[in-house]
XYZ file of C-alpha atoms in Angstrom:
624
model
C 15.126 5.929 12.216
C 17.051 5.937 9.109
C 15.543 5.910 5.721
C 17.225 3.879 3.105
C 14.756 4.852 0.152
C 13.560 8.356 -0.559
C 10.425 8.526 -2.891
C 9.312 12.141 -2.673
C 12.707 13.028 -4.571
C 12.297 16.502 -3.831
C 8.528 16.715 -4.485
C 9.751 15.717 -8.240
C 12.745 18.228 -8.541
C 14.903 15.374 -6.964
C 15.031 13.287 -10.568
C 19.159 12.698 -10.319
C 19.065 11.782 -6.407
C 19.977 13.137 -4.041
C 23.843 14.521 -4.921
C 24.765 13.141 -8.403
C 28.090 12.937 -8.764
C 28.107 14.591 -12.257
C 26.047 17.610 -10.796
C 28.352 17.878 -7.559
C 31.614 17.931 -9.945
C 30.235 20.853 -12.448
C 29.052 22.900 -9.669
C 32.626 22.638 -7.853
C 33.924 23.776 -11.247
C 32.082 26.926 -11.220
C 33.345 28.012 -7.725
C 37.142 28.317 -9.439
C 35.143 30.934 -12.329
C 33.239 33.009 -10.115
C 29.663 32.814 -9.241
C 28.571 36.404 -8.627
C 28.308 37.003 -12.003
C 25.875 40.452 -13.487
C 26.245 39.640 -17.547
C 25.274 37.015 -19.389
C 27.370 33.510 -18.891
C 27.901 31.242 -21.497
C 25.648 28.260 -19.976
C 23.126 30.164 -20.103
C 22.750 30.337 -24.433
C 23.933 26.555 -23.761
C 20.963 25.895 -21.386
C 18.017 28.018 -23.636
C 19.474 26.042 -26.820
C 19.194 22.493 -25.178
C 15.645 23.399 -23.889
C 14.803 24.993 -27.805
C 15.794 21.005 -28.482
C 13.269 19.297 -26.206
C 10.318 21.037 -26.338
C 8.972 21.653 -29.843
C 6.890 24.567 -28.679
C 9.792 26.812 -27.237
C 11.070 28.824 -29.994
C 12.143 31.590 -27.769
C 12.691 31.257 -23.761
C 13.216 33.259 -20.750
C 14.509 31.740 -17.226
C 13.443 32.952 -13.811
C 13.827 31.245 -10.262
C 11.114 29.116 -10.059
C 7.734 27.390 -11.531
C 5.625 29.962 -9.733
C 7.647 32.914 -11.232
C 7.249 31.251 -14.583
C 3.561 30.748 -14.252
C 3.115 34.312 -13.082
C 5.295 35.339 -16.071
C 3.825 33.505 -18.726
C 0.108 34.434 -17.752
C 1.491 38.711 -17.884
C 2.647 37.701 -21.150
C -0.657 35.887 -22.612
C -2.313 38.715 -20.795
C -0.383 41.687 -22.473
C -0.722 39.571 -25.613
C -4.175 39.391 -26.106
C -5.085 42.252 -24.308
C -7.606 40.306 -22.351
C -7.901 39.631 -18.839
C -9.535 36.493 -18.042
C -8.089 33.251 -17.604
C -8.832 29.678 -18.031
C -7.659 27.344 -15.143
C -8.837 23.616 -13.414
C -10.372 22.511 -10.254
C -6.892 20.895 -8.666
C -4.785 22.739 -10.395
C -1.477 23.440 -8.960
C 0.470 26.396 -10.762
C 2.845 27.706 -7.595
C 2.011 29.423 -4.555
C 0.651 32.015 -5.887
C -1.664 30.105 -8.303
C -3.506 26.891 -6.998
C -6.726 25.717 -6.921
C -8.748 23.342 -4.018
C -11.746 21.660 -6.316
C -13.010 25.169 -7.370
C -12.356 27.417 -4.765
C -9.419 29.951 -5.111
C -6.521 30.052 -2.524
C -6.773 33.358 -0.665
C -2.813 33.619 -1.626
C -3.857 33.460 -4.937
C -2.905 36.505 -7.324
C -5.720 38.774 -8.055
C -5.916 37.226 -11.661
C -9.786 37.139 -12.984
C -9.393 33.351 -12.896
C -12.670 30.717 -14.290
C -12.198 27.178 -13.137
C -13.129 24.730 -15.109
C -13.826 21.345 -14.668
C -10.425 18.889 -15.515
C -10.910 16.389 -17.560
C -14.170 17.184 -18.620
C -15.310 18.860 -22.022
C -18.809 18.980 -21.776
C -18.339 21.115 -18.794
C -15.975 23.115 -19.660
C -16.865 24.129 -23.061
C -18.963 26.661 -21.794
C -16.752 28.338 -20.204
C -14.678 28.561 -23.424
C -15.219 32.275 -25.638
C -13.423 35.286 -27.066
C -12.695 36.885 -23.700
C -10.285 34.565 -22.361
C -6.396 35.659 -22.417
C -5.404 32.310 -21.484
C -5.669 28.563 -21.046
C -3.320 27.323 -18.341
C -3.357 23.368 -17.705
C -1.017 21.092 -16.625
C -1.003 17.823 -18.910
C -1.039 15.582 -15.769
C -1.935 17.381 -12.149
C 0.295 16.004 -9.645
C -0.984 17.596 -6.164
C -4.115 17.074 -7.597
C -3.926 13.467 -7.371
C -2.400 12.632 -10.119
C -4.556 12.776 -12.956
C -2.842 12.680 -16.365
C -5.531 15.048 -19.070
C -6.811 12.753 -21.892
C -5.870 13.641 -25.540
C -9.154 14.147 -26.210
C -9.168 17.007 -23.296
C -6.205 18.683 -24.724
C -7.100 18.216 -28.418
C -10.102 20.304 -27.118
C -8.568 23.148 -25.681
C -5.748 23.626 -28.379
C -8.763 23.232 -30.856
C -10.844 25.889 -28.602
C -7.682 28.467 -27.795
C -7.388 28.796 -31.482
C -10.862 29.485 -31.858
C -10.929 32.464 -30.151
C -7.881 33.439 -29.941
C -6.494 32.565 -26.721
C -3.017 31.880 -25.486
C -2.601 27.887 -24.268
C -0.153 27.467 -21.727
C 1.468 23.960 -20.558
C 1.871 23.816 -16.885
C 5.140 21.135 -17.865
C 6.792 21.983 -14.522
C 6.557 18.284 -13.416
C 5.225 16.887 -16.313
C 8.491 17.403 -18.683
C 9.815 14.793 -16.727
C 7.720 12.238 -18.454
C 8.675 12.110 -21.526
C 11.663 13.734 -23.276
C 9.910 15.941 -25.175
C 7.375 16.749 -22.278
C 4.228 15.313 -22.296
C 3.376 17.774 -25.286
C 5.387 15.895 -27.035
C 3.926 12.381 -25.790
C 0.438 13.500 -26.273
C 1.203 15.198 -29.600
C -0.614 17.906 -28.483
C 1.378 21.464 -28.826
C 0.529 24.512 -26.794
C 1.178 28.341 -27.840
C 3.452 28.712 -24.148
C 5.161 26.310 -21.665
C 6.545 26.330 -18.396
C 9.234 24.780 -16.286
C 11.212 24.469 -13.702
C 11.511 21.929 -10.868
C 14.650 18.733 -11.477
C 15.434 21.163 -14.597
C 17.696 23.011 -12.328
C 20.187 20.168 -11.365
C 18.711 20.586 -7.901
C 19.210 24.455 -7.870
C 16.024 27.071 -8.060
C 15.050 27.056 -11.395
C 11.988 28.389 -13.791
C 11.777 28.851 -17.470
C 8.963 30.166 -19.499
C 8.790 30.113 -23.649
C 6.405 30.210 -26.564
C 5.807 31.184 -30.045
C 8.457 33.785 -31.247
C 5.070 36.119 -31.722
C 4.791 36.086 -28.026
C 7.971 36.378 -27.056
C 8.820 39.039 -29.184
C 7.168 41.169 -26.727
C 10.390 41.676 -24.541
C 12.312 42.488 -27.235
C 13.037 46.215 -26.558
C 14.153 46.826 -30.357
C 11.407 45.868 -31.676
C 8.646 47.085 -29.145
C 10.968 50.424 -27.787
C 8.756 52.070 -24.868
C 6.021 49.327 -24.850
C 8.597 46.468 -24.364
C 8.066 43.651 -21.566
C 10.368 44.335 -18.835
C 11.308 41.149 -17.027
C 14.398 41.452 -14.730
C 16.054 39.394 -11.655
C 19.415 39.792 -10.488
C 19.612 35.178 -10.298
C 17.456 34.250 -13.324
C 21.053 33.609 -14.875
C 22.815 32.517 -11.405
C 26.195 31.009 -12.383
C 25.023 27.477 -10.494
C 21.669 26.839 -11.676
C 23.024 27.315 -15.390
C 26.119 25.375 -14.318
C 23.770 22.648 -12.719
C 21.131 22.722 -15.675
C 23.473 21.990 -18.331
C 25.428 19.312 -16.575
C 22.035 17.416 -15.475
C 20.315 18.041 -19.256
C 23.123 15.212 -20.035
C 21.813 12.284 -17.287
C 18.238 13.157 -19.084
C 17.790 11.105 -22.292
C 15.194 9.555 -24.079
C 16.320 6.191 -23.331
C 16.740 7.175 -19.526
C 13.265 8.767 -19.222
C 11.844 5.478 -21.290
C 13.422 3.320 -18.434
C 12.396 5.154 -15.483
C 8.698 5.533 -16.880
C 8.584 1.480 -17.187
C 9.620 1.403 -13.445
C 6.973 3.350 -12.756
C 4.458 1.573 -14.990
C 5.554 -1.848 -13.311
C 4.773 -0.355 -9.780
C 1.398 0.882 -10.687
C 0.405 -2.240 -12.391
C 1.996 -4.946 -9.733
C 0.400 -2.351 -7.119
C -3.042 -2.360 -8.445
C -2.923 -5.961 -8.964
C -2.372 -6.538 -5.111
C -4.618 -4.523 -3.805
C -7.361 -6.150 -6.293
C -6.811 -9.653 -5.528
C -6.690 -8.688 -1.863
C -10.387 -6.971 -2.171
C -9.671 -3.780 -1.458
C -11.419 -1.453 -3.255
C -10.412 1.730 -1.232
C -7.161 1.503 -2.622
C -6.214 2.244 -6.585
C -2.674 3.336 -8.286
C -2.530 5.845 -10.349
C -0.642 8.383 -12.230
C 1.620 8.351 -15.775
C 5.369 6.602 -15.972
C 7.832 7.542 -13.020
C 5.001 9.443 -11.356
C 2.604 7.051 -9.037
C -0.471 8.145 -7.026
C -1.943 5.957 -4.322
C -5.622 6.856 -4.461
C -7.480 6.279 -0.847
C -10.683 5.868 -1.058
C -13.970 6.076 0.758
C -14.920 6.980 4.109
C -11.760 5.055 5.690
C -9.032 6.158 3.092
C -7.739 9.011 5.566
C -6.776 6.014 7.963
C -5.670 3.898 5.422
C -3.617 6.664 3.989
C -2.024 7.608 7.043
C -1.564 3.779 8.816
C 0.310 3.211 5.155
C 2.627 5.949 5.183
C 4.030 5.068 8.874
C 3.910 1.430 8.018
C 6.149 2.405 4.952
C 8.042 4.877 7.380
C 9.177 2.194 10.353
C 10.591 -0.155 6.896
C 12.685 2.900 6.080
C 10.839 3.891 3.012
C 9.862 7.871 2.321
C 6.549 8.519 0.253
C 4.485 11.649 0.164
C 2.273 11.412 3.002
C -0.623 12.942 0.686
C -0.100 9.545 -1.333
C 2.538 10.215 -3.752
C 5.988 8.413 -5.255
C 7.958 10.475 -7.552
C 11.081 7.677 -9.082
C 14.296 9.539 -10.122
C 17.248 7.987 -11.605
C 18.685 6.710 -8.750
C 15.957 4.184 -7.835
C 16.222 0.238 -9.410
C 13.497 -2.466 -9.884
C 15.194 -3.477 -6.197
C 13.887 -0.647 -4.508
C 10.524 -0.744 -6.307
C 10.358 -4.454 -5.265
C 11.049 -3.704 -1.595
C 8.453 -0.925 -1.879
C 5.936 -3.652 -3.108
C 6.748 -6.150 -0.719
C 5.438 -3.904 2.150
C 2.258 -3.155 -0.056
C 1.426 -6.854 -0.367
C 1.826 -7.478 3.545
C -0.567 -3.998 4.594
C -3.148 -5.642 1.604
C -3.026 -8.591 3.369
C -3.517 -7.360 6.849
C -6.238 -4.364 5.657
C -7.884 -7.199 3.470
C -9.226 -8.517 6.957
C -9.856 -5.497 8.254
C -12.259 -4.704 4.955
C -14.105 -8.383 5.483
C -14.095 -7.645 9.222
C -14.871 -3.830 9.658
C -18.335 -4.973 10.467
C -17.435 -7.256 13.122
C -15.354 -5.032 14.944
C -17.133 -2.590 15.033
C -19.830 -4.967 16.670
C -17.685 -6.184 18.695
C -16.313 -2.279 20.369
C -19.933 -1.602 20.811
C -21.382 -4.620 21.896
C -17.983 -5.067 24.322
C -19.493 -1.435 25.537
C -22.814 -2.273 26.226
C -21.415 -5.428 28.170
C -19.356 -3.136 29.995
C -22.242 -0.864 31.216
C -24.037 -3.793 31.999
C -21.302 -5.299 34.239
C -20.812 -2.329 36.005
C -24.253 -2.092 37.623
C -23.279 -5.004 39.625
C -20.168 -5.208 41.731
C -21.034 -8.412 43.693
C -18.467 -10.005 45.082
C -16.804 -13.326 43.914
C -17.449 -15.435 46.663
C -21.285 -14.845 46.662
C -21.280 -17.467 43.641
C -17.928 -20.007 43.593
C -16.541 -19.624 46.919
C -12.985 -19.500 47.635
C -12.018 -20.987 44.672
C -13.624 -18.554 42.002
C -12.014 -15.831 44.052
C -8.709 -16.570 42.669
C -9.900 -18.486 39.262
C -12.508 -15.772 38.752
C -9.380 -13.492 38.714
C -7.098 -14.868 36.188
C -9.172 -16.171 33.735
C -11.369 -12.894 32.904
C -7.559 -11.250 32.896
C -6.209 -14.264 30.476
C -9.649 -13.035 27.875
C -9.101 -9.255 28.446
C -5.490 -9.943 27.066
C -6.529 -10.274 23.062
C -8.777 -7.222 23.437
C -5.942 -5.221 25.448
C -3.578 -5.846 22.264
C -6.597 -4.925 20.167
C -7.274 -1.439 21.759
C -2.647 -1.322 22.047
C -2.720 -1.209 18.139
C -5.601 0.818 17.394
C -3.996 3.787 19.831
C -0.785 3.484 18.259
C -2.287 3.530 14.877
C -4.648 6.125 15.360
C -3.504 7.936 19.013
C -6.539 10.120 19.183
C -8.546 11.428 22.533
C -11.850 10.260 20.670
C -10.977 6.882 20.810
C -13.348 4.391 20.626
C -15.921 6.518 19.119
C -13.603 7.775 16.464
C -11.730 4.439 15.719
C -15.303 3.197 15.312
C -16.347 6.067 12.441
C -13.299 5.493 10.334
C -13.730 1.330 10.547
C -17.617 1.755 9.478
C -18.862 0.657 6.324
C -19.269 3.369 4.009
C -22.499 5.303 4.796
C -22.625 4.560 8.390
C -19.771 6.575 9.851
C -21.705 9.458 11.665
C -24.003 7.300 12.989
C -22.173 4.409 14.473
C -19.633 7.274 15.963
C -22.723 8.439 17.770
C -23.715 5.375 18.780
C -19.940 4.122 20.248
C -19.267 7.313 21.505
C -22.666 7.415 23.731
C -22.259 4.055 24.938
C -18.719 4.599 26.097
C -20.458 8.040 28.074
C -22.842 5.621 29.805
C -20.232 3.235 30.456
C -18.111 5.639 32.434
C -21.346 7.008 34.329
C -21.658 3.336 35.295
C -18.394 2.696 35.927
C -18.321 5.790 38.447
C -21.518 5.644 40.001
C -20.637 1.679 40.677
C -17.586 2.414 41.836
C -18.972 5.105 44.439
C -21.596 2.687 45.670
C -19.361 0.398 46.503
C -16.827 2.805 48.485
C -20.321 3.738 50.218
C -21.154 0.091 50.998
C -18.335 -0.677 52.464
C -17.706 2.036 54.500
C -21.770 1.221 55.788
C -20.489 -1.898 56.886
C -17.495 -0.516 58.969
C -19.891 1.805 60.519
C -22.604 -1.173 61.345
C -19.608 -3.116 63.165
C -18.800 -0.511 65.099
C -22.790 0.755 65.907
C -24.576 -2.432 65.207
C -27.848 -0.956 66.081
C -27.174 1.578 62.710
C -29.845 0.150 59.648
C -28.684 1.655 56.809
C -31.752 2.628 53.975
C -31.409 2.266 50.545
C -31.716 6.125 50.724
C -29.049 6.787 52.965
C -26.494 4.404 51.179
C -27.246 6.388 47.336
C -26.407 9.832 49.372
C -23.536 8.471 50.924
C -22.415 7.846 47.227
C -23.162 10.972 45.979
C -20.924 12.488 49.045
C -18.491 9.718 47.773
C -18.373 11.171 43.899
C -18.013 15.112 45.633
C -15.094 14.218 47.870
C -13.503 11.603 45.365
C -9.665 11.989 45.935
C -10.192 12.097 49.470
C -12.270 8.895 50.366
C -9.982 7.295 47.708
C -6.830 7.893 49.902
C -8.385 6.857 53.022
C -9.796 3.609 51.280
C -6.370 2.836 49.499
C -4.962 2.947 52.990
C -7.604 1.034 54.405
C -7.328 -1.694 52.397
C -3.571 -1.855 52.849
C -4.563 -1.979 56.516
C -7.315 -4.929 56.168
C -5.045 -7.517 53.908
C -2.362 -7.009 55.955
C -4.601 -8.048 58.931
C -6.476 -10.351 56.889
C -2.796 -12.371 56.470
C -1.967 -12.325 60.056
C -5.015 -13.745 60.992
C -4.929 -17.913 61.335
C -6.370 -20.232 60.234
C -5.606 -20.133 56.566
C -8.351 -21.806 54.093
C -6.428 -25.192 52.554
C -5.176 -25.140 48.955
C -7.944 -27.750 47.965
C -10.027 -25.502 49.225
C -8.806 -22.599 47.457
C -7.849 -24.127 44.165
C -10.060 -27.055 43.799
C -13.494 -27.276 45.393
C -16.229 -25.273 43.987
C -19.232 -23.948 46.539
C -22.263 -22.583 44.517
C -24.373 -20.259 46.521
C -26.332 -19.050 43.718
C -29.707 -20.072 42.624
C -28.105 -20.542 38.713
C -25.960 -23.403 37.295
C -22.071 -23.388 36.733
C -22.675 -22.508 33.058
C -24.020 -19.090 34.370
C -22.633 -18.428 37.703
C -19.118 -19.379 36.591
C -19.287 -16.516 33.988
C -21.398 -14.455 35.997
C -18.384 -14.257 38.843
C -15.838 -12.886 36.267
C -18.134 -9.215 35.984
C -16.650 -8.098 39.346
C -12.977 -8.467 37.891
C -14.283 -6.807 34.658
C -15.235 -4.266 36.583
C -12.081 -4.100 38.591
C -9.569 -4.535 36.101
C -11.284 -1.880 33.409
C -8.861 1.369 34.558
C -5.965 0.031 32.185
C -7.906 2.009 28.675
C -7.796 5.354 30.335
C -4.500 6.405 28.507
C -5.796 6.253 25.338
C -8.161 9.318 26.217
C -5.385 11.448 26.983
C -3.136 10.389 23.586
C -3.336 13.590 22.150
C -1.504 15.188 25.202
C 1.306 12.776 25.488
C 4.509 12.869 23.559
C 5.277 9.941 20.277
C 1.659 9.344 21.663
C 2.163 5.911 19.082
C 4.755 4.111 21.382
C 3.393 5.665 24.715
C -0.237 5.013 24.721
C 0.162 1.296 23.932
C 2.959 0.807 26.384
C 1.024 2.811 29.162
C -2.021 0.623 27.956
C 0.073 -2.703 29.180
C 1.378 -1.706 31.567
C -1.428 -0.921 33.804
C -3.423 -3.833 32.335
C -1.061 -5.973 33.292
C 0.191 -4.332 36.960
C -3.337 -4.472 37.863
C -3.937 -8.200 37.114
C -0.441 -9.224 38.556
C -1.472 -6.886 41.670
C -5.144 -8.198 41.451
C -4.463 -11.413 41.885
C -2.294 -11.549 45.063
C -5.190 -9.648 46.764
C -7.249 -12.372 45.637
C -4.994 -15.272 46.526
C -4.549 -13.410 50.088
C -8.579 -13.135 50.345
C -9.193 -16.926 49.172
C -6.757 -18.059 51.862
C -7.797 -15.691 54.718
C -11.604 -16.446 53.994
C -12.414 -19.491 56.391
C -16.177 -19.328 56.625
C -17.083 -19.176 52.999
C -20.996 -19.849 53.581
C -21.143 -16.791 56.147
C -19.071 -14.036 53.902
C -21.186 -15.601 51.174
C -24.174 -14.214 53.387
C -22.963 -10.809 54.545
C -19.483 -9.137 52.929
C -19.241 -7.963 56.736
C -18.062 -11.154 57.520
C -15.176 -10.322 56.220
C -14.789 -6.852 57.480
C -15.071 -7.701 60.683
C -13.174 -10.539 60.912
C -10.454 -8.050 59.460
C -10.612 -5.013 61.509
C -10.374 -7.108 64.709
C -7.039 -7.435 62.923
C -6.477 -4.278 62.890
C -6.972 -3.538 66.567
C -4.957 -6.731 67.440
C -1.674 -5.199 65.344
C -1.798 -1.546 64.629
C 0.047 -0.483 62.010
């Protein structure tokens, strides 16, 4: 499948597309100069004084190869600084590899940093965590892989107002967020820290990091003025000849007016996107973010489904997001490709908006389809004991014509959500919030029961029959109750064997059954109705489609085994037709073939053996 519009853009670094023509000129220039280079190269001075220009808080700076190296750097350097140890960081935070933080637990990759997370957003909470011990404050002014969340002025007037109280070193995470505004998000906020750091589309689409700060701070890796005690900080491509080449050449595509632009795009999506999903009642679904970065927020008990149906939905129209719920514009992108992006929004809205009014009702109907089923199961009577000839071919098609909705039903859930729980697992991520767990249990019980029916019915009637074949042949044999339930049981230990022998028996009957003569009439097989039950047409008629229920129920026993079959998505619900609809088409010449063999109704209506016998008589008359 080919995807026409990319909105990860390089997780953010991607800000130009995805070979800029500008960017792919300069670095072919730099191939003719060299580009193992050991001194300093002139783009470099060029590239520090440009980033001097946009962000009002770098007097001096340092580059390195990437944000995580300029994280690590800049915390050493608030670290030597103050001469402190502890740091300052956010539940969701996202410095690098190396520095990250899931709600307030610490990756294990983490460096061994004596790290307090505080709660983002949220000054009450985290002003206690605030005092003279702290070396450093690291934030970033908008989390991105924590969902999104731009910080408040108010939460960054705090901690520049608290890291000058005592005496700590504030650090701008600006790795993404300098994207957002020319001057950074510092600079949109009006909010200045004491360090920043960058890296990510900085870099023309080459590894890039940068860390700067106060000239104070800095001055620490100046070896004149510091000698012995100087900051060492060394790497053989913090100055690589096509990063700086890159850098510079992409610092001209990024201008106020540019940024401005691209942040309205994004603005435009978020609103237009939050208005759809409000008028279309779904509350599990909000945009969020700030400018050319959008979140989608999924919400509530069902917003891992959601989350995932909408990024393949977006996927098969040839449109890229982060599958975490995440569009990053760059430069390339027009209102065009925002519109397109929208277009698909509005149709899954409209779709999921039944789904929200309906949850409740499908999930009643899965388990109340269920219960039916093990109800139906317990009885595999056969057609003709209620309609005759004629419901044995009616009785057929039209429980297969109802199935067909519910096949189509089950067909989209697989390929939405191709899991081995199935039922019981589409049913706990359709609940209502609240009632996941225990409507899970519930569906996932029932369909247990069901397939304890389904066997145990099936085995009894193997057993039956093959207690009429031996009655025919030993007519004196009276078979118990008793005798006919251990039969089964012998029936469910040697499964695979009976079922071959039956299979070929059956082959063997019809086959007989069609050379026998007379044939029932047409009228008599497609008109005239013979009720031998005690109940009216309103509840025998119905009652004579549980047999082909029963029958025809084999076709949802792919959908157990999706997480073992290959693009499980197209498979499942092809394998799911398939034998739904091989076993009807199959299904119903058996039944045509018994309508029309069938001449005494009334006495197969009495005993099934009627049948039998008239069929293995057959059988002796032409071998096969």
């Amino acid at each position: 499948m080919y995807l026409e519009t990319d909105f990860v853009s390089d997780f953010t670094a991607g800000l130009y597309g995805h070979s800029h023509p500008v960017i792919k000129q300069a670095v072919k220039d730099a191939l003719a100069t060299g580009f193992s280079l050991g001194g300093v190269v002139e783009k470099e001075a060029q590239l520090g004084e440009i980033l001097q220009t946009r962000f009002k808080s770098i007097e001096r700076v340092r580059f390195c190869n990437s944000g995580t190296e300029a994280n690590t750097f800049a915390l050493a350097t608030a670290k030597a600084f103050t001469g402190r140890n502890k740091i300052l960081v956010f539940d969701g935070g996202y410095h690098g590899g190396t520095i990250s933080f899931h709600g307030t637990t610490s990756n294990p990759m983490n460096l061994p940093h004596e790290f307090v997370v505080g709660a983002f957003n949220d000054i009450e909470r985290t002003q206690s965590l605030v005092d003279d011990t702290l070396a450093a404050i690291l934030i970033e002014p908008m989390q991105m892989a924590g969902g999104v969340r731009p910080a408040s002025i108010e939460f960054l007037r705090f901690l520049r107002e608290s890291a000058t109280k005592v005496g700590a070193v504030l650090i701008f995470d600006e790795v993404v967020t300098s994207r957002l505004h020319y001057h950074g998000l510092q600079g949109a906020r009006e909010v200045y820290p004491d360090m920043t750091t960058l890296g990510k589309y900085l870099g023309g689409g080459f590894p890039f990091g940068a860390f700067g700060g106060r000239a104070d701070i800095m001055e620490q890796f100046n070896p004149i003025a510091h000698g012995r005690s100087v900051l060492h900080h060394s790497g053989t491509f913090n100055n690589n000849i096509f990063t700086m080449t890159a850098a510079v050449a992409a610092a001209e595509l990024v201008t106020e007016q540019s940024l401005a632009e691209l942040n309205k795009l994004g603005d435009d999506l978020r609103a237009t996107g939050n208005s759809i999903v409000q008028q279309a009642g779904l509350k599990d679904i909000v945009f969020v973010g700030y400018g050319s970065t959008v979140g989608m927020g999924f919400l509530g008990d069902r917003g891992q489904v959601l989350r995932e149906v909408f990024y393949f939905t977006l996927v098969k129209q040839g449109i890229l997001m982060g599958r975490r719920g995440f569009l990053c514009l760059n430069l390339a992108h027009t209102k065009e490709h925002i519109d397109r992006f929208l277009d698909v929004v509005k149709v899954f809205a409209e779709q999921h908006r039944a789904d929200c009014d309906l949850s409740h009702r499908i999930l009643s109907n899965i388990i109340w389809w269920l219960l039916g089923t093990f109800l139906v199961r317990t009885d595999s009577s056969n057609l003709c004991k209620t309609q005759g000839n004629t419901d044995i071919f009616r009785g057929w098609i039209i429980p297969n014509v109802i199935l067909i909705p519910e096949v189509l039903a089950i067909a989209e859930l697989a390929s939405s959500m191709p899991v081995n729980g199935s039922f019981y697992w589409w049913a706990g991520a359709l609940a209502p919030p609240g009632w996941s767990h225990a409507i899970s249990f519930v569906t996932g019980w029932l369909n247990v029961f069901t397939m304890f029916a389904s066997t145990a019915s099936f085995a009894y009637a193997v057993a039956s029959s093959l207690s009429y074949a031996v009655t025919i042949a030993a007519p004196s044999m009276a078979w118990t109750n008793a005798q006919i339930m251990c039969l089964s049981l012998a029936v469910i230990v040697v499964w695979s064997g009976v079922m071959t022998l039956k299979l070929e028996r059956i082959a063997s009957v019809y086959i007989a059954m069609v050379q026998n003569r007379p044939f029932a009439s047409a009228r008599t097989v497609f008109g005239e109705y013979t009720n031998f039950s005690d109940w009216g047409l309103g509840v025998s008629v119905p009652y004579s489609w549980f047999c082909t229920l029963w029958v025809n129920s084999a076709w949802m026993v792919p959908v157990y085994v999706a997480e073992e079959t290959h693009d499980a998505s197209r498979e499942i619900p092809k394998s799911l037709w398939y034998t739904f609809s091989v076993t009807a088409v199959i299904g119903m010449v058996i039944c045509l073939v018994s309508a029309f063999c069938i001449n005494d109704i009334e006495a197969a209506a009495a005993d099934e053996r009627h049948v039998f016998e008239d069929s293995l008589k057959g059988v002796h008359a032409n071998p096969l």
